[in-house]
Amino acid sequence: MIVVATTDFEVYHGVVNELRERGTTFTTVEPDTELPDHTDVVVTGTDHADDFADVTTIVAESDDPRRAVDQALAAVRGGGGRTI
């Protein structure tokens, strides 16, 4: 499952809209809360880039949310477990 966890409104808005446009199942959480079970990938902004050491983390830029969503989808499909 893809989880969006950021306090950066522009990143949040861009990533969530991109995920919705693609019909992707995802959830959102506050960055300081526990991640849901079965979290495969966290998409966050630079504000929390180092907060999710135990899961693949994609750092999204507010001006290019599509790139982050592409990377998150690739990671869910088996693209590895590293910070991008």
Short mmCIF file of N, CA and C in Angstrom, two decimals, residues 26-71:
data_model
loop_
_atom_site.label_atom_id
_atom_site.label_comp_id
_atom_site.label_asym_id
_atom_site.label_seq_id
_atom_site.Cartn_x
_atom_site.Cartn_y
_atom_site.Cartn_z
N PHE A 26 -4.56 4.16 -1.99
CA PHE A 26 -3.56 4.73 -1.10
C PHE A 26 -4.27 5.22 0.15
N THR A 27 -3.49 5.61 1.13
CA THR A 27 -4.04 6.25 2.31
C THR A 27 -3.12 7.39 2.72
N THR A 28 -3.60 8.25 3.58
CA THR A 28 -2.78 9.35 4.08
C THR A 28 -2.74 9.29 5.60
N VAL A 29 -1.61 9.71 6.15
CA VAL A 29 -1.46 9.78 7.61
C VAL A 29 -0.64 11.01 7.95
N GLU A 30 -0.76 11.44 9.19
CA GLU A 30 0.12 12.49 9.69
C GLU A 30 1.51 11.86 9.84
N PRO A 31 2.57 12.59 9.53
CA PRO A 31 3.91 12.02 9.58
C PRO A 31 4.34 11.48 10.94
N ASP A 32 3.76 11.98 12.01
CA ASP A 32 4.17 11.53 13.34
C ASP A 32 3.32 10.39 13.89
N THR A 33 2.46 9.80 13.06
CA THR A 33 1.66 8.66 13.50
C THR A 33 2.25 7.36 12.95
N GLU A 34 1.83 6.26 13.54
CA GLU A 34 2.31 4.95 13.11
C GLU A 34 1.77 4.64 11.71
N LEU A 35 2.61 4.03 10.89
CA LEU A 35 2.18 3.65 9.54
C LEU A 35 1.22 2.47 9.61
N PRO A 36 0.26 2.42 8.71
CA PRO A 36 -0.67 1.29 8.68
C PRO A 36 0.05 -0.02 8.34
N ASP A 37 -0.54 -1.13 8.79
CA ASP A 37 -0.01 -2.43 8.39
C ASP A 37 -0.02 -2.52 6.86
N HIS A 38 0.90 -3.25 6.33
CA HIS A 38 1.01 -3.49 4.89
C HIS A 38 1.43 -2.25 4.11
N THR A 39 2.09 -1.30 4.77
CA THR A 39 2.64 -0.16 4.06
C THR A 39 3.84 -0.62 3.25
N ASP A 40 3.80 -0.41 1.95
CA ASP A 40 4.91 -0.77 1.08
C ASP A 40 5.81 0.43 0.78
N VAL A 41 5.18 1.60 0.61
CA VAL A 41 5.89 2.80 0.20
C VAL A 41 5.29 4.00 0.92
N VAL A 42 6.17 4.90 1.36
CA VAL A 42 5.73 6.19 1.89
C VAL A 42 6.17 7.27 0.92
N VAL A 43 5.24 8.14 0.56
CA VAL A 43 5.57 9.32 -0.23
C VAL A 43 5.48 10.51 0.71
N THR A 44 6.55 11.27 0.78
CA THR A 44 6.62 12.41 1.68
C THR A 44 7.36 13.55 1.01
N GLY A 45 7.40 14.67 1.66
CA GLY A 45 8.18 15.80 1.16
C GLY A 45 9.53 15.83 1.86
N THR A 46 10.30 16.83 1.53
CA THR A 46 11.61 16.95 2.17
C THR A 46 11.48 17.20 3.66
N ASP A 47 10.28 17.61 4.11
CA ASP A 47 10.04 17.87 5.52
C ASP A 47 10.17 16.63 6.39
N HIS A 48 9.99 15.45 5.82
CA HIS A 48 10.04 14.21 6.60
C HIS A 48 10.81 13.11 5.87
N ALA A 49 11.75 13.48 5.05
CA ALA A 49 12.47 12.54 4.21
C ALA A 49 13.21 11.46 5.00
N ASP A 50 13.63 11.76 6.21
CA ASP A 50 14.41 10.79 7.00
C ASP A 50 13.61 10.12 8.10
N ASP A 51 12.30 10.27 8.09
CA ASP A 51 11.47 9.78 9.20
C ASP A 51 10.99 8.34 9.04
N PHE A 52 11.20 7.73 7.91
CA PHE A 52 10.62 6.41 7.65
C PHE A 52 11.70 5.41 7.24
N ALA A 53 12.55 5.06 8.16
CA ALA A 53 13.72 4.23 7.86
C ALA A 53 13.36 2.79 7.52
N ASP A 54 12.22 2.30 7.99
CA ASP A 54 11.89 0.89 7.83
C ASP A 54 11.06 0.57 6.58
N VAL A 55 10.84 1.55 5.74
CA VAL A 55 10.01 1.33 4.56
C VAL A 55 10.58 2.16 3.40
N THR A 56 10.32 1.72 2.19
CA THR A 56 10.75 2.48 1.02
C THR A 56 10.12 3.86 1.07
N THR A 57 10.96 4.88 0.93
CA THR A 57 10.49 6.26 1.04
C THR A 57 10.80 7.01 -0.25
N ILE A 58 9.77 7.65 -0.79
CA ILE A 58 9.90 8.47 -1.99
C ILE A 58 9.73 9.92 -1.56
N VAL A 59 10.70 10.75 -1.88
CA VAL A 59 10.62 12.16 -1.54
C VAL A 59 10.07 12.90 -2.76
N ALA A 60 8.91 13.51 -2.58
CA ALA A 60 8.23 14.22 -3.66
C ALA A 60 8.57 15.70 -3.64
N GLU A 61 8.66 16.27 -4.81
CA GLU A 61 8.83 17.71 -4.97
C GLU A 61 7.48 18.29 -5.37
N SER A 62 7.15 19.45 -4.85
CA SER A 62 5.84 20.04 -5.12
C SER A 62 5.64 20.37 -6.60
N ASP A 63 6.74 20.61 -7.33
CA ASP A 63 6.61 20.96 -8.74
C ASP A 63 6.62 19.74 -9.67
N ASP A 64 6.78 18.52 -9.11
CA ASP A 64 6.80 17.32 -9.95
C ASP A 64 6.24 16.10 -9.20
N PRO A 65 4.97 16.15 -8.79
CA PRO A 65 4.41 15.01 -8.07
C PRO A 65 4.30 13.76 -8.93
N ARG A 66 4.21 13.92 -10.22
CA ARG A 66 4.09 12.76 -11.12
C ARG A 66 5.31 11.85 -11.01
N ARG A 67 6.50 12.43 -10.93
CA ARG A 67 7.73 11.64 -10.79
C ARG A 67 7.68 10.79 -9.53
N ALA A 68 7.25 11.38 -8.43
CA ALA A 68 7.17 10.65 -7.17
C ALA A 68 6.15 9.52 -7.25
N VAL A 69 5.02 9.77 -7.88
CA VAL A 69 4.00 8.73 -8.01
C VAL A 69 4.51 7.61 -8.93
N ASP A 70 5.18 7.96 -10.01
CA ASP A 70 5.78 6.94 -10.88
C ASP A 70 6.73 6.05 -10.08
N GLN A 71 7.57 6.67 -9.25
CA GLN A 71 8.53 5.91 -8.45
C GLN A 71 7.83 5.06 -7.40
#
